[in-house]
mmCIF file of C-alpha atoms and ligand atoms in Angstrom:
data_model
loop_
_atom_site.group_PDB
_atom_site.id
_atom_site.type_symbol
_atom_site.label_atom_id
_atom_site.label_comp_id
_atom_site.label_asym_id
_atom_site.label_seq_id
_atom_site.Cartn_x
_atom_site.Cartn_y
_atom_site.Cartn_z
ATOM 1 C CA UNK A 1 61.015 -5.985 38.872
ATOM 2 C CA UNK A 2 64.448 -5.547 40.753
ATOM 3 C CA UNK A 3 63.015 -5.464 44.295
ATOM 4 C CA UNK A 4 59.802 -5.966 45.746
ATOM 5 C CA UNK A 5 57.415 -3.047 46.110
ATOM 6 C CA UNK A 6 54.510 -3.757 48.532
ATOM 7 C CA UNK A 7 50.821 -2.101 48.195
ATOM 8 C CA UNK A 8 52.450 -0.028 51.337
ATOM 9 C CA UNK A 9 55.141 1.074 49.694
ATOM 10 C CA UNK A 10 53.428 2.027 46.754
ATOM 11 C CA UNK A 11 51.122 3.567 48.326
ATOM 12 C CA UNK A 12 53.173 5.819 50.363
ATOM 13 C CA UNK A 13 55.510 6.951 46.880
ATOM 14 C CA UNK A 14 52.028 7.410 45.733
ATOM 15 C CA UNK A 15 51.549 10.011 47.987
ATOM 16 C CA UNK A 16 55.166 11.334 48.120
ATOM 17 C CA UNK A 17 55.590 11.734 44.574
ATOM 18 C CA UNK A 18 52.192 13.810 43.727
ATOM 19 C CA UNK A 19 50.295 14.391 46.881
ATOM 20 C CA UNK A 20 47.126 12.739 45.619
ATOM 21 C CA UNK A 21 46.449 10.037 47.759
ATOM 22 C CA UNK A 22 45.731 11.906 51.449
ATOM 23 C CA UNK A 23 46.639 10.181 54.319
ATOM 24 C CA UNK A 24 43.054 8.997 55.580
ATOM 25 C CA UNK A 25 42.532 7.488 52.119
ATOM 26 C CA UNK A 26 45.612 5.495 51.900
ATOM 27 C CA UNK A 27 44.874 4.068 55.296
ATOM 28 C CA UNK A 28 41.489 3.278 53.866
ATOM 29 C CA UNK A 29 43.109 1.494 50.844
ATOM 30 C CA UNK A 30 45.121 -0.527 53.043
ATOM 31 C CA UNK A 31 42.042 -1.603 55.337
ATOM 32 C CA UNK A 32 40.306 -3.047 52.425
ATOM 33 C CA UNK A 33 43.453 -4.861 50.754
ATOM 34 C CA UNK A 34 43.194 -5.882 54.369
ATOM 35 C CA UNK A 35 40.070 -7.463 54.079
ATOM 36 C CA UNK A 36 40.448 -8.604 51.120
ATOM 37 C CA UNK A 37 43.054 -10.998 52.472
ATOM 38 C CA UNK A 38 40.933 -12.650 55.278
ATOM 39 C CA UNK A 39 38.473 -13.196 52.461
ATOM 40 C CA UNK A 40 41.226 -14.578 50.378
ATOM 41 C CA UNK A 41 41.703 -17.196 53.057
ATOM 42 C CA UNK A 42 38.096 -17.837 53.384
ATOM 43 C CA UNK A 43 37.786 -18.848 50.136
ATOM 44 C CA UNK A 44 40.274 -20.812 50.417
ATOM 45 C CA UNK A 45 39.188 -22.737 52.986
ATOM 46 C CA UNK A 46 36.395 -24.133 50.600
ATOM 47 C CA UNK A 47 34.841 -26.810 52.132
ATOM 48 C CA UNK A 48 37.427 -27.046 54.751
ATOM 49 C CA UNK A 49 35.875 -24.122 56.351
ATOM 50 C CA UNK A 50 32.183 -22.631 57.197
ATOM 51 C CA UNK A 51 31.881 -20.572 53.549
ATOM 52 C CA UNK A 52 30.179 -22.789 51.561
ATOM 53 C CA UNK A 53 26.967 -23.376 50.276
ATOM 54 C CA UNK A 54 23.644 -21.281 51.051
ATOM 55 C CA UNK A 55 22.833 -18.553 53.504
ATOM 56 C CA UNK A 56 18.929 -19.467 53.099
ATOM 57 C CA UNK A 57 18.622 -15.150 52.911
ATOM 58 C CA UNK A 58 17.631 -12.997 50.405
ATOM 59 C CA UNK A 59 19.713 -9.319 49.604
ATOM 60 C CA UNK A 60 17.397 -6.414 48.725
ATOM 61 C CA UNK A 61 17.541 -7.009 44.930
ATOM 62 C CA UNK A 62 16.129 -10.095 46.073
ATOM 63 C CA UNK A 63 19.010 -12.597 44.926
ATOM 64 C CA UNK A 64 19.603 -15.781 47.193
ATOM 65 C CA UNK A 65 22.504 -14.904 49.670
ATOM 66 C CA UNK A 66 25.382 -17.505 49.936
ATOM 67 C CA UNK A 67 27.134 -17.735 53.422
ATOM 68 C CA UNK A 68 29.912 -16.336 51.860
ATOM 69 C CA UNK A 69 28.538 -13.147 50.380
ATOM 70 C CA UNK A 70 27.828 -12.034 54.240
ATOM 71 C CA UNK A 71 30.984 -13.013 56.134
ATOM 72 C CA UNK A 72 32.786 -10.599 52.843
ATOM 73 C CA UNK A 73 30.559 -8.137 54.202
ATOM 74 C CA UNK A 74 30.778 -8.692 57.477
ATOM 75 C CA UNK A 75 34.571 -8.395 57.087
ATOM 76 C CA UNK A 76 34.730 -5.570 55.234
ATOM 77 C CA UNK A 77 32.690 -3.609 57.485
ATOM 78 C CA UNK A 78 34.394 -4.999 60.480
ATOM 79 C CA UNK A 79 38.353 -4.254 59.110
ATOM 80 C CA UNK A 80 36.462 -0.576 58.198
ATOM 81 C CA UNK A 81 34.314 0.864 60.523
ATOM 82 C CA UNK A 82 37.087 1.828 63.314
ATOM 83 C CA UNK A 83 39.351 3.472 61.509
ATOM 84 C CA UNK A 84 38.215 6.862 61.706
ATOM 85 C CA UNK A 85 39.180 7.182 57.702
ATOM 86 C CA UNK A 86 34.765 6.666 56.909
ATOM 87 C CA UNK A 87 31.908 7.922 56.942
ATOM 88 C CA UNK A 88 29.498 5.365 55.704
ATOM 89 C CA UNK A 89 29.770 2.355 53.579
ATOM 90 C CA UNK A 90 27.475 0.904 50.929
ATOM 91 C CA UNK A 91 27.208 -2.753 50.289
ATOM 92 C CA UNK A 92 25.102 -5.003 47.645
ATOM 93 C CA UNK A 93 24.366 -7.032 51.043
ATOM 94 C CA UNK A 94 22.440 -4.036 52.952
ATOM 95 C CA UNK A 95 19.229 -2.504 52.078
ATOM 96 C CA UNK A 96 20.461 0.387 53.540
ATOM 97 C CA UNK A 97 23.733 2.661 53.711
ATOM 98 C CA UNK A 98 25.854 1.628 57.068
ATOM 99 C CA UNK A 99 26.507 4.625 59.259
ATOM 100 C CA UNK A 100 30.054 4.214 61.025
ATOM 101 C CA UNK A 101 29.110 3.898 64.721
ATOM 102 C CA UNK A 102 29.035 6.948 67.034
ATOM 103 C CA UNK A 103 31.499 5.664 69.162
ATOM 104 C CA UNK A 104 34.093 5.618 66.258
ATOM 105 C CA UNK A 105 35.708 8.911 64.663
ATOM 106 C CA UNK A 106 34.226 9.743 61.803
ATOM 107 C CA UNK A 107 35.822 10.534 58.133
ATOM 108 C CA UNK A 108 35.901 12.295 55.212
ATOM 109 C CA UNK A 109 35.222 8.808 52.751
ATOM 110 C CA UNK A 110 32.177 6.805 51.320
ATOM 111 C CA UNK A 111 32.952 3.207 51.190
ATOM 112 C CA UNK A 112 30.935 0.991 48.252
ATOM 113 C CA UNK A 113 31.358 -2.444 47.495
ATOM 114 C CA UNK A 114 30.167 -5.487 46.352
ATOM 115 C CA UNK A 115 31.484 -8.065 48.762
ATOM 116 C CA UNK A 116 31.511 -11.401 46.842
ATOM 117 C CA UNK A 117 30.926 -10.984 42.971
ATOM 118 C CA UNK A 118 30.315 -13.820 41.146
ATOM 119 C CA UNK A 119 28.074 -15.761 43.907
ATOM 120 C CA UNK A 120 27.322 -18.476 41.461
ATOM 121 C CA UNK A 121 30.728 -19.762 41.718
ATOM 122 C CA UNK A 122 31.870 -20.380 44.916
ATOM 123 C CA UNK A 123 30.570 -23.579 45.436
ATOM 124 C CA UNK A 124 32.415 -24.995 42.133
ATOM 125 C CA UNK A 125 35.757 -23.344 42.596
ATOM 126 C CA UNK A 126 35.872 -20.795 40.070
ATOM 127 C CA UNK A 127 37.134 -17.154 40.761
ATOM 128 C CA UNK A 128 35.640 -14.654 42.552
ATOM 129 C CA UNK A 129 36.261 -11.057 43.777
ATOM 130 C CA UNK A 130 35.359 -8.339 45.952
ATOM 131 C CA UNK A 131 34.698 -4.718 44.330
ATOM 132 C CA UNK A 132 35.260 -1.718 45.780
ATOM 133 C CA UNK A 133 34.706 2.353 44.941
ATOM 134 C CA UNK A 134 35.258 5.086 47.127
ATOM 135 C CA UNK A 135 33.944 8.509 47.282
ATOM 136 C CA UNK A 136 34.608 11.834 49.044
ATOM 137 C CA UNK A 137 31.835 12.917 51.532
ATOM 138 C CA UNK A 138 29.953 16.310 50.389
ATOM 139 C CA UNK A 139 31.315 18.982 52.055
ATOM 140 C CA UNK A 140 28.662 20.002 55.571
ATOM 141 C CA UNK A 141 27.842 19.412 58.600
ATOM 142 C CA UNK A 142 24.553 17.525 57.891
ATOM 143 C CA UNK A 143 25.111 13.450 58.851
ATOM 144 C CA UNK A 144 25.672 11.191 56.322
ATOM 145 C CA UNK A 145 22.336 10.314 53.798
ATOM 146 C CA UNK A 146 21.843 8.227 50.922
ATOM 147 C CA UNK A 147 21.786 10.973 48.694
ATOM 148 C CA UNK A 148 25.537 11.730 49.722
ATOM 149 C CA UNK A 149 26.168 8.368 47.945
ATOM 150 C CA UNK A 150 24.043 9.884 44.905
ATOM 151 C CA UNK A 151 27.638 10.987 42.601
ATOM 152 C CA UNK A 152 28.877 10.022 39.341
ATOM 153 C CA UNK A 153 31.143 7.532 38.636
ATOM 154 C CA UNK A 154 33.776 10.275 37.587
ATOM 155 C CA UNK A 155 33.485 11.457 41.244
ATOM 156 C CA UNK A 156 35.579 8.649 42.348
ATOM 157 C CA UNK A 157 38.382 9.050 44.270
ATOM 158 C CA UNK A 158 39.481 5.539 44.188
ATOM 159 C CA UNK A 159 38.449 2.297 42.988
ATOM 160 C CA UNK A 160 39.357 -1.603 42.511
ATOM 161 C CA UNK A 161 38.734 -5.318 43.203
ATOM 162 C CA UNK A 162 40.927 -8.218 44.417
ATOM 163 C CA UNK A 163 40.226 -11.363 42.347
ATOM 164 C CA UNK A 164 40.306 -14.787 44.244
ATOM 165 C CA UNK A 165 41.492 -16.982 41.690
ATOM 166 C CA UNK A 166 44.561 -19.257 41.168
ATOM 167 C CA UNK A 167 46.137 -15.801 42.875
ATOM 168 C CA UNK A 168 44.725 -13.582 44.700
ATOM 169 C CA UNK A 169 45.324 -10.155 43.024
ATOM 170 C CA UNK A 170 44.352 -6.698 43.718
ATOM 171 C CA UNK A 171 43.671 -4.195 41.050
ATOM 172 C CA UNK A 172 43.391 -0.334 42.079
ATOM 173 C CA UNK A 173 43.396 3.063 40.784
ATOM 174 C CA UNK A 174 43.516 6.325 42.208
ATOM 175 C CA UNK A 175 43.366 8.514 38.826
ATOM 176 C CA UNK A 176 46.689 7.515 38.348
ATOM 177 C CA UNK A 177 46.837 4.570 35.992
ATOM 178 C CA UNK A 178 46.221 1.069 36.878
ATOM 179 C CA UNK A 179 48.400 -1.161 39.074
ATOM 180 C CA UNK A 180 48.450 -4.692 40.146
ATOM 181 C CA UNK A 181 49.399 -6.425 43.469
ATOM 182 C CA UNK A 182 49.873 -10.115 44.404
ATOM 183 C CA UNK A 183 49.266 -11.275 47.239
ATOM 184 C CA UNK A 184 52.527 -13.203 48.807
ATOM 185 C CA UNK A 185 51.104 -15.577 51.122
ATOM 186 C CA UNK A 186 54.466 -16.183 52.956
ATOM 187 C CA UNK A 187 55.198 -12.891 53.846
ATOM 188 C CA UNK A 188 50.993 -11.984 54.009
ATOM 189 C CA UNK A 189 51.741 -8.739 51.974
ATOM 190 C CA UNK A 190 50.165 -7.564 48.723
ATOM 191 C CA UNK A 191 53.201 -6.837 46.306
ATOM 192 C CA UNK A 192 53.076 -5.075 43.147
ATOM 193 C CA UNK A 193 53.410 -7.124 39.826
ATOM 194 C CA UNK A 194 52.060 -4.898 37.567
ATOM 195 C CA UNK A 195 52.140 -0.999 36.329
ATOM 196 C CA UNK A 196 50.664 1.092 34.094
ATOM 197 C CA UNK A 197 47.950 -1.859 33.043
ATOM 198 C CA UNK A 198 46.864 -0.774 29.258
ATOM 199 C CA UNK A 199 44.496 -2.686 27.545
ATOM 200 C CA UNK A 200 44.634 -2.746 23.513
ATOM 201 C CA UNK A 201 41.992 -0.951 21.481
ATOM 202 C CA UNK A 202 41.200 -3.769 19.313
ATOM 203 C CA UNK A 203 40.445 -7.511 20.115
ATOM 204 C CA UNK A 204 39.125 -10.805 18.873
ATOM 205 C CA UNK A 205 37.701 -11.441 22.090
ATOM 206 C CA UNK A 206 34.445 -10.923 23.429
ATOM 207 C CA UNK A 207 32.785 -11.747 26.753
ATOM 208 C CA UNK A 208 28.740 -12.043 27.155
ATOM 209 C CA UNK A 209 26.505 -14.507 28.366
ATOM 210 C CA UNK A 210 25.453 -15.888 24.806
ATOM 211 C CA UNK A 211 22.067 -17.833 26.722
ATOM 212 C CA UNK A 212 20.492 -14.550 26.746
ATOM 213 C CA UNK A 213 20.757 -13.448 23.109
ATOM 214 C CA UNK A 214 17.016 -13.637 21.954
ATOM 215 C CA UNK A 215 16.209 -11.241 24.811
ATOM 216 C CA UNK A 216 18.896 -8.772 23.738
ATOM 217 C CA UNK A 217 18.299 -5.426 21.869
ATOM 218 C CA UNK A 218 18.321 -4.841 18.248
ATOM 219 C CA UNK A 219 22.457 -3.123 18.733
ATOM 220 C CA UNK A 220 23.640 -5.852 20.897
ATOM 221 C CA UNK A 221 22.661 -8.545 18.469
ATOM 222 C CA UNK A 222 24.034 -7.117 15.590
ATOM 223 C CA UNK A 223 26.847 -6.484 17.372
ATOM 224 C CA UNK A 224 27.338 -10.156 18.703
ATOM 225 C CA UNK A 225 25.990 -11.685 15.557
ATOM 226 C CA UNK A 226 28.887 -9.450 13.587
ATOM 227 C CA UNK A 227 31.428 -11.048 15.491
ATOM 228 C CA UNK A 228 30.194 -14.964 15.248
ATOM 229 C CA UNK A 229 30.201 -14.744 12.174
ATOM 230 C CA UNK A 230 33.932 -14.343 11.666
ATOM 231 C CA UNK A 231 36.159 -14.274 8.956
ATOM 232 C CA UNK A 232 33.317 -14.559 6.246
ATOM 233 C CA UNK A 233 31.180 -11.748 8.214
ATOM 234 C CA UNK A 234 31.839 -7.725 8.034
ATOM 235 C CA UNK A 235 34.413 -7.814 10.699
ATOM 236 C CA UNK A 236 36.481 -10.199 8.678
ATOM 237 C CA UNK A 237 38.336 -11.732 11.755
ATOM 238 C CA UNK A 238 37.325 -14.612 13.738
ATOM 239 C CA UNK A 239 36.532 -14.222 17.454
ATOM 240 C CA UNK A 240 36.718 -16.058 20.362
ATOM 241 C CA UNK A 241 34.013 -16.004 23.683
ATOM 242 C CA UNK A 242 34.770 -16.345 27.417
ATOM 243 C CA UNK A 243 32.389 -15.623 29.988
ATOM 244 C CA UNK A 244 33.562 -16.896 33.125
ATOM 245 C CA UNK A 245 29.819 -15.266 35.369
ATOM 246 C CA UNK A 246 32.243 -13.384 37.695
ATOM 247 C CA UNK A 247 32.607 -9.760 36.456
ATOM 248 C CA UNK A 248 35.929 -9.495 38.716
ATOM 249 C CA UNK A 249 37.233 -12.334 36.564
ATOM 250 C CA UNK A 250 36.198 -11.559 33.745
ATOM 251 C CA UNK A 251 37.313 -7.728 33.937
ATOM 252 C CA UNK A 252 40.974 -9.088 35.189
ATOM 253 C CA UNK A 253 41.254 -10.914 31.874
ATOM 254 C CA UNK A 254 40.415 -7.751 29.976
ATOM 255 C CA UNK A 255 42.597 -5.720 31.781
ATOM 256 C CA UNK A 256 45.612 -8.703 31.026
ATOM 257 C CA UNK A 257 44.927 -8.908 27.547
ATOM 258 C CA UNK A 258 42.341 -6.925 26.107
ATOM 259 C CA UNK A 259 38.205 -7.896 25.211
ATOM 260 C CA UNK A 260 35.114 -6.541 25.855
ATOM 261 C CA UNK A 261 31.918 -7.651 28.319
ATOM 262 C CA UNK A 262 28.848 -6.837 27.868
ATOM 263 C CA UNK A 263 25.944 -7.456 30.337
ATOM 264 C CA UNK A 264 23.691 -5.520 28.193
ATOM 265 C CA UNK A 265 20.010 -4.367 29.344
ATOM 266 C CA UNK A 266 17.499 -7.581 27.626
ATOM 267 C CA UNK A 267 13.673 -8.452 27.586
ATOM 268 C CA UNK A 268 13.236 -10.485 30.831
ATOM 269 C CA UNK A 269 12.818 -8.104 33.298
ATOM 270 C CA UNK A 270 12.439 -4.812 30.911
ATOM 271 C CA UNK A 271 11.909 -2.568 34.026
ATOM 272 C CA UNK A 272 15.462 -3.262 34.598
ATOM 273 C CA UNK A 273 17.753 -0.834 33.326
ATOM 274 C CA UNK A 274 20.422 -4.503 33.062
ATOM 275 C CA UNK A 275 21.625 -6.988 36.290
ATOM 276 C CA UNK A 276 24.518 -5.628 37.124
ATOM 277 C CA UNK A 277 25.088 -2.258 39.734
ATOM 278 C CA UNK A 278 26.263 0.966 38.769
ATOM 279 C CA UNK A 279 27.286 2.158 42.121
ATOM 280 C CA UNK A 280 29.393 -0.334 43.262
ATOM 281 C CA UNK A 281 30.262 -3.225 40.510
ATOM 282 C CA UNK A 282 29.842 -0.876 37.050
ATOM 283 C CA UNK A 283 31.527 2.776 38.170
ATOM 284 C CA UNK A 284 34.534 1.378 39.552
ATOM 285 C CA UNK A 285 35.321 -1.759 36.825
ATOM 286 C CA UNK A 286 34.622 1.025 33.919
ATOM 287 C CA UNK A 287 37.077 3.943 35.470
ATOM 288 C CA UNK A 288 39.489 1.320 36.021
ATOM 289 C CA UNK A 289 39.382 0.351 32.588
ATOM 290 C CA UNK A 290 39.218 3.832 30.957
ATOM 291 C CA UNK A 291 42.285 4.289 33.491
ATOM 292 C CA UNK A 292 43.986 1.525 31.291
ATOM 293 C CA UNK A 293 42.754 3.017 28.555
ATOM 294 C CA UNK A 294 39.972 1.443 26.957
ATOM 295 C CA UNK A 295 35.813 2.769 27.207
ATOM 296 C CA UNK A 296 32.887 1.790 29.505
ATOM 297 C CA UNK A 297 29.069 2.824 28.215
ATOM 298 C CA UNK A 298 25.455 1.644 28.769
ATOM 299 C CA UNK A 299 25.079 1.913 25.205
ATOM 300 C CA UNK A 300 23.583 5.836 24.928
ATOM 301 C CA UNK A 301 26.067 7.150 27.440
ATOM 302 C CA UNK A 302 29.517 6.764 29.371
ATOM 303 C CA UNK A 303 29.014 5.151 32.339
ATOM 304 C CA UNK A 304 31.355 7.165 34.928
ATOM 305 C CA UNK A 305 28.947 10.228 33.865
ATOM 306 C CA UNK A 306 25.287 8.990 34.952
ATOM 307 C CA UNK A 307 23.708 10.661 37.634
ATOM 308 C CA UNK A 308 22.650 7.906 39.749
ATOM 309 C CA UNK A 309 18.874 8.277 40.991
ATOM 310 C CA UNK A 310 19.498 5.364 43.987
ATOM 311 C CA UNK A 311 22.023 3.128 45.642
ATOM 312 C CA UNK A 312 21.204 0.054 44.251
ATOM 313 C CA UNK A 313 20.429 1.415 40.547
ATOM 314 C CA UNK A 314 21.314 -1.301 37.990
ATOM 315 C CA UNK A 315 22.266 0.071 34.158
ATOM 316 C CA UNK A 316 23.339 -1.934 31.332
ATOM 317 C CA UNK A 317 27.199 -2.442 31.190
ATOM 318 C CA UNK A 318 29.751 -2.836 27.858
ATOM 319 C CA UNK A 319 33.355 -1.843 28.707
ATOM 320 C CA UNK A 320 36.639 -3.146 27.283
ATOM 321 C CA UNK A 321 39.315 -2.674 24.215
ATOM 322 C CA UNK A 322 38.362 1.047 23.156
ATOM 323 C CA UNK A 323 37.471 0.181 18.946
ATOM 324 C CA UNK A 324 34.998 -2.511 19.918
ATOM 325 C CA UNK A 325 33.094 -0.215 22.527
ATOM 326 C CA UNK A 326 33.111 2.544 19.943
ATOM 327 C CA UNK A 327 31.280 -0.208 17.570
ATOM 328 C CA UNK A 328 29.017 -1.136 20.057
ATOM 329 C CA UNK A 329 28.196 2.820 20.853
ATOM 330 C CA UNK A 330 28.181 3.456 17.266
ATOM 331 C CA UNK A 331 25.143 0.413 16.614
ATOM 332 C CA UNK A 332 22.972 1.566 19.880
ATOM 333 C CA UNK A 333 22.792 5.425 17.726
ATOM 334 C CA UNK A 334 22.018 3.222 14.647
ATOM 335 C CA UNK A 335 25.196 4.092 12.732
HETATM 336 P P1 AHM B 401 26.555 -11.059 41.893
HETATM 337 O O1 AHM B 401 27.111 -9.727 42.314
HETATM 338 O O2 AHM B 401 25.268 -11.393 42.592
HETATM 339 O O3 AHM B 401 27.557 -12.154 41.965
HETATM 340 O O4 AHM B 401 26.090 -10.912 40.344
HETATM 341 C C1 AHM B 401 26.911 -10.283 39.407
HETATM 342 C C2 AHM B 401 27.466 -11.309 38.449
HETATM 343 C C3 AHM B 401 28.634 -10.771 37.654
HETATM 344 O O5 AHM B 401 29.824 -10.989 38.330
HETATM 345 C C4 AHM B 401 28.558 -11.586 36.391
HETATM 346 O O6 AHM B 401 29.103 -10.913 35.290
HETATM 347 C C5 AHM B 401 27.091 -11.825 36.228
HETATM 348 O O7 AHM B 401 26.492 -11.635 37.498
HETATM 349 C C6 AHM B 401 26.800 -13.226 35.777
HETATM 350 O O8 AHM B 401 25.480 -13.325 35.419
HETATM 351 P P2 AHM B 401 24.849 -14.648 34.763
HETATM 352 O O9 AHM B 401 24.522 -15.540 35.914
HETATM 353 O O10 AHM B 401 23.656 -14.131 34.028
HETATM 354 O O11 AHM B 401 25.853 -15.262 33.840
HETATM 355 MG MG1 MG B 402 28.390 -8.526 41.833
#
C-alpha cells in the first residue's frame, strides 16, 4: 500500500464514494475503534496494570466475570453513550439493554457487543477481542425496548471485532466487503492493511474444541471424525486443528487463511440451543465472513436469518471456507 489510509479516511471515502455509511454511523464506528484502543492498552498492561485476574461477579448467563470483561464494558459504554449517534446498547455484561441517558441526544443506532471474548485467556496471554454489531432503531416514537433489539442478523448495518493479539487489529464491514486496520501505536491511529478479505472455499483446517466430541450430535461427529481420519478417510486429505478458545482469534485466522469453527449445540446442557450468542458474538462474526465470502449456519439454517426470540439467545455456530460449511449443512439434513 503506497500511502497510509487510516480507519478515518476510509471511512469518510466510504461514505463519499457510495453514500452508505451516514454520518451518525461513521462517528459511531470511530467511537468504538476508539474504545477498542483503550482496551488495547489495558490488555497490555497485563499484570502491570489493574486487569487481571477475577472480578468475583457473575454475568446473567451466569459465567464468572474477570475484571477485565467489565472495564471493556465500562469503556465501551463510556466512549458511546454521549455521542448522540445511539440509542441503546446491548452487552454480554448487562442483564439488561442500556438506555443512553436522558441528558444525552439520542440516535438512530443499536449498539451490541461482547466486550472481552475469550475470558479464559487473559490471564495467560493469549488473544482476545471485543465484538461488535450494530443495528438501525425501528422506525417510532415509542422509547427504546428489548424487542427493538429482536432483528435478524441480515438486519445489520455494521459489524466487527478488534483482536488483541501480537497486533491489535480491527476487522469491520458495512455490506461492503471486509477490511482490516492496524493499529499504529506511534501515531495512535487504526490504519488499513487489508481489503477485500476473501476467505477460500475449501480448507484442510478445522477449528473445534475436540474435548467435547462425545457430547456432540450425530452430523458434527461424522463430520469431525471424516476429517481425522485423513488421507485414508472419504475426504482423502489430511487436516490440521487449531482452537485457540477466543472466537475473535480464531475467526481472524479464518478470515487470513481460510478454516472452519464450529461451536456446535452438544449433550451437556441440551436446553441450550450451543454456548456461544447469536446477537452479539454469532450475527456479526458470520456476516463478516459471508462478506468475505464463505457461509455461517446453526446446522438447519443460516445464521444472519434467525429471528431471535431474546437478547441473550445462544444457537449453535459453524461458519468458515464455504465447501466445508456446505458439508457440514449437507450431514445435519442427513445427506
Ligand atoms: P466468552 O464470551 O465468555 O469469552 O465465551 C466465548 C468463548 C469463545 O470466544 C470461544 O470460542 C469459546 O467461548 C471457548 O469455549 P471453550 O472454553 O469451551 O473452549
Ligand atoms: Mg464471547
Amino acid at each position: 500500500m503506497s500511502s497510509k489510509v487510516s480507519l478515518t479516511r476510509y471511512l469518510i471515502e466510504q461514505q463519499r464514494i457510495d453514500g452508505h455509511i451516514p454520518s451518525q454511523l461513521r462517528l459511531l464506528l470511530e467511537v468504538v475503534a476508539r474504545a477498542c484502543k483503550s482496551i488495547s492498552q489495558a490488555v497490555n498492561k497485563g499484570a502491570l496494570g489493574s486487569a487481571m485476574g477475577s472480578a468475583e461477579s457473575e454475568n446473567v448467563q451466569g459465567e464468572v466475570q474477570k475484571k477485565l470483561d467489565i472495564i471493556a464494558n465500562e469503556v465501551l459504554i463510556e466512549a458511546n453513550e454521549w455521542g448522540g449517534h445511539l440509542a441503546a446498547m446491548a452487552s454480554e455484561e448487562m442483564d439488561s439493554i442500556y438506555l443512553v441517558p436522558n441528558r444525552y441526544p439520542q440516535g438512530e443506532y443499536l449498539l451490541m457487543f461482547d466486550p472481552l471474548d475469550g475470558s479464559s485467556n487473559i490471564d495467560v496471554n493469549v488473544s482476545i477481542g471485543t465484538i461488535f454489531s450494530v443495528l438501525k432503531k425501528p422506525e417510532g416514537d415509542h422509547g427504546v425496548e428489548e424487542s427493538d433489539f429482536l432483528q435478524p442478523g441480515n438486519k445489520q448495518v455494521a459489524a466487527g471485532y478488534c483482536v488483541y493479539g501480537p497486533q491489535t487489529t480491527l476487522v469491520l464491514t458495512v455490506g461492503d466487503g471486509v477490511a482490516m486496520f492496524t493499529l499504529d501505536r506511534e501515531q495512535g491511529s487504526f490504519v488499513l492493511t487489508e481489503e477485500h478479505v476473501t476467505i477460500p472455499a475449501d480448507t484442510q483446517e478445522f477449528a473445534i474444541n475436540m474435548s467435547n466430541m462425545r457430547h456432540w450430535d450425530e452430523p458434527v461427529k461424522r463430520y469431525i471424525g471424516e476429517c481425522l481420519e485423513g488421507k485414508e478417510g472419504p475426504r482423502g486429505k489430511d487436516f490440521n486443528m487449531r482452537w485457540i478458545a477466543s472466537m475473535v482469534a480464531d475467526v481472524h485466522r479464518i478470515l487470513t487463511r481460510g478454516g472452519v469453527f464450529l461451536y456446535p449445540w452438544d449433550k451437556r446442557e441440551p436446553e441450550k440451543a450451543g454456548k456461544l450468542r447469536l446477537m452479539y458474538e454469532a450475527n456479526p462474526m458470520s456476516w463478516l465472513i459471508e462478506q468475505a465470502g464463505g457461509a455461517a449456519t446453526n446446522g438447519k439454517q443460516r445464521i444472519l436469518d434467525i429471528q431471535p426470540t431474546k437478547l441473550h439467545e445462544r444457537v449453535s455456530v459453524m461458519l468458515g471456507s464455504k465447501n466445508e460449511v456446505e458439508r457440514v449443512t449437507a450431514y445435519h439434513a442427513g445427506l
